[in-house]
Short mmCIF file of C-alpha atoms in Angstrom, two decimals:
data_model
loop_
_atom_site.label_atom_id
_atom_site.label_comp_id
_atom_site.label_asym_id
_atom_site.label_seq_id
_atom_site.Cartn_x
_atom_site.Cartn_y
_atom_site.Cartn_z
CA GLN A 1 100.60 246.45 102.09
CA VAL A 2 98.94 249.46 100.46
CA GLN A 3 100.90 252.69 100.36
CA LEU A 4 99.56 256.21 100.86
CA VAL A 5 101.62 259.38 100.76
CA GLU A 6 100.54 262.63 102.43
CA SER A 7 101.88 266.01 101.37
CA GLY A 8 101.14 269.72 101.65
CA GLY A 9 101.76 270.45 105.31
CA GLY A 10 103.57 273.51 106.54
CA LEU A 11 103.59 276.52 108.84
CA VAL A 12 100.74 279.03 108.61
CA GLN A 13 99.33 281.83 110.73
CA PRO A 14 95.92 281.57 112.38
CA GLY A 15 93.23 282.21 109.79
CA GLY A 16 95.42 280.91 106.98
CA SER A 17 94.93 277.97 104.63
CA LEU A 18 96.69 274.79 103.58
CA ARG A 19 95.88 272.13 101.00
CA LEU A 20 96.82 268.56 101.93
CA SER A 21 97.01 265.77 99.35
CA CYS A 22 96.79 262.00 99.70
CA SER A 23 98.03 259.80 96.85
CA ALA A 24 98.14 256.03 96.46
CA SER A 25 100.74 253.56 95.28
CA GLY A 26 99.87 249.97 94.48
CA PHE A 27 96.08 250.23 94.37
CA THR A 28 93.29 252.27 92.81
CA LEU A 29 92.49 255.07 95.20
CA GLU A 30 89.08 255.85 93.72
CA ASN A 31 87.78 252.43 94.82
CA TYR A 32 88.30 253.14 98.53
CA ASP A 33 86.75 255.27 101.21
CA ILE A 34 89.49 257.65 102.39
CA GLY A 35 89.78 259.38 105.73
CA TRP A 36 91.97 262.07 107.21
CA PHE A 37 93.23 261.79 110.77
CA ARG A 38 95.41 264.00 112.91
CA GLN A 39 97.47 263.63 116.06
CA ALA A 40 99.03 266.30 118.21
CA PRO A 41 101.89 265.49 120.62
CA GLY A 42 100.58 263.83 123.75
CA LYS A 43 97.05 263.56 122.40
CA GLU A 44 94.95 260.79 120.88
CA ARG A 45 94.70 260.43 117.14
CA GLU A 46 91.34 261.67 115.87
CA GLY A 47 89.43 261.22 112.65
CA ILE A 48 88.45 264.55 111.14
CA SER A 49 87.02 263.86 107.68
CA CYS A 50 86.29 261.13 105.14
CA ILE A 51 84.95 260.67 101.63
CA SER A 52 83.01 257.67 100.35
CA SER A 53 83.91 255.74 97.21
CA SER A 54 80.33 254.63 96.53
CA ASP A 55 78.48 257.94 96.35
CA ALA A 56 81.22 260.53 97.01
CA SER A 57 79.48 261.67 100.18
CA THR A 58 81.66 263.53 102.67
CA ASN A 59 81.77 263.68 106.44
CA TYR A 60 83.42 266.04 108.91
CA GLY A 61 84.14 266.14 112.58
CA SER A 62 82.58 268.98 114.51
CA SER A 63 85.96 270.58 115.14
CA VAL A 64 86.61 271.14 111.41
CA LYS A 65 83.13 271.33 109.87
CA GLY A 66 82.67 274.51 107.89
CA ARG A 67 86.42 275.11 107.66
CA PHE A 68 87.80 271.99 105.93
CA THR A 69 86.68 270.39 102.65
CA ILE A 70 87.54 266.88 101.45
CA SER A 71 87.40 265.99 97.75
CA ARG A 72 88.89 263.85 94.99
CA ASP A 73 90.85 265.42 92.17
CA ASN A 74 89.62 265.26 88.57
CA ALA A 75 91.70 262.18 87.76
CA LYS A 76 90.47 260.38 90.92
CA THR A 77 94.07 259.63 91.88
CA THR A 78 94.33 261.99 94.84
CA VAL A 79 92.20 262.93 97.83
CA VAL A 80 92.53 266.54 98.89
CA LEU A 81 91.84 268.18 102.23
CA GLN A 82 91.43 271.92 101.83
CA MET A 83 91.97 273.54 105.23
CA ASN A 84 90.74 277.11 105.73
CA SER A 85 90.43 279.40 108.75
CA LEU A 86 93.12 277.44 110.53
CA LYS A 87 93.41 277.64 114.30
CA PRO A 88 96.34 276.88 116.61
CA GLU A 89 94.47 273.80 117.84
CA ASP A 90 94.67 272.40 114.29
CA THR A 91 98.41 271.92 114.81
CA ALA A 92 99.13 268.20 114.39
CA VAL A 93 100.54 265.54 112.11
CA TYR A 94 97.91 264.70 109.49
CA TYR A 95 97.47 261.21 108.03
CA CYS A 96 95.30 259.71 105.32
CA LYS A 97 94.02 256.13 105.45
CA THR A 98 91.86 253.73 103.53
CA LEU A 99 88.66 253.02 105.42
CA THR A 100 86.11 250.24 105.74
CA VAL A 101 83.53 252.59 107.28
CA CYS A 102 82.98 256.27 106.46
CA THR A 103 79.86 257.79 107.99
CA ASP A 104 78.93 260.90 109.90
CA ARG A 105 79.50 258.97 113.14
CA MET A 106 82.27 256.47 112.42
CA MET A 107 85.58 256.18 110.60
CA THR A 108 87.12 252.69 110.61
CA VAL A 109 90.59 252.19 109.18
CA ALA A 110 91.25 249.28 106.82
CA ASP A 111 94.57 248.44 108.49
CA ASP A 112 96.79 249.58 111.33
CA TYR A 113 99.75 250.83 109.33
CA TRP A 114 100.42 254.55 109.75
CA GLY A 115 102.93 256.34 107.56
CA PRO A 116 104.89 259.48 108.38
CA GLY A 117 102.02 261.88 107.73
CA THR A 118 102.51 265.57 107.07
CA GLN A 119 103.07 268.23 109.73
CA VAL A 120 100.68 271.16 110.01
CA THR A 121 101.66 273.99 112.36
CA VAL A 122 99.36 276.96 112.98
CA SER A 123 101.11 279.67 114.94
CA SER A 124 101.73 283.40 115.08
#
């Protein structure tokens, strides 16, 4: 079983920023498409962004486009989600996952294991 660890969540005011990180243990992260998902209490989990391993192309859901940026760090060991202009509706637990499909219309997870994620709370 591959292992991913999310970090960087916290409490911010509307309009603020957070930087989430996704790191791998047991495999080479740069060889995989990586996606970010989020889930708020009582709501369905949704895919919000992904980055391709083949051409480094990036994709964003309409709810976060223009506010969030996904990227790999210089060492290619971490995938970062820079979250700007945060809104209360961004409040959720955020997860990263390896993907088999990363396009502008589809994000398909490589397995069904979900770790603890990292909590993001946007509130005044």
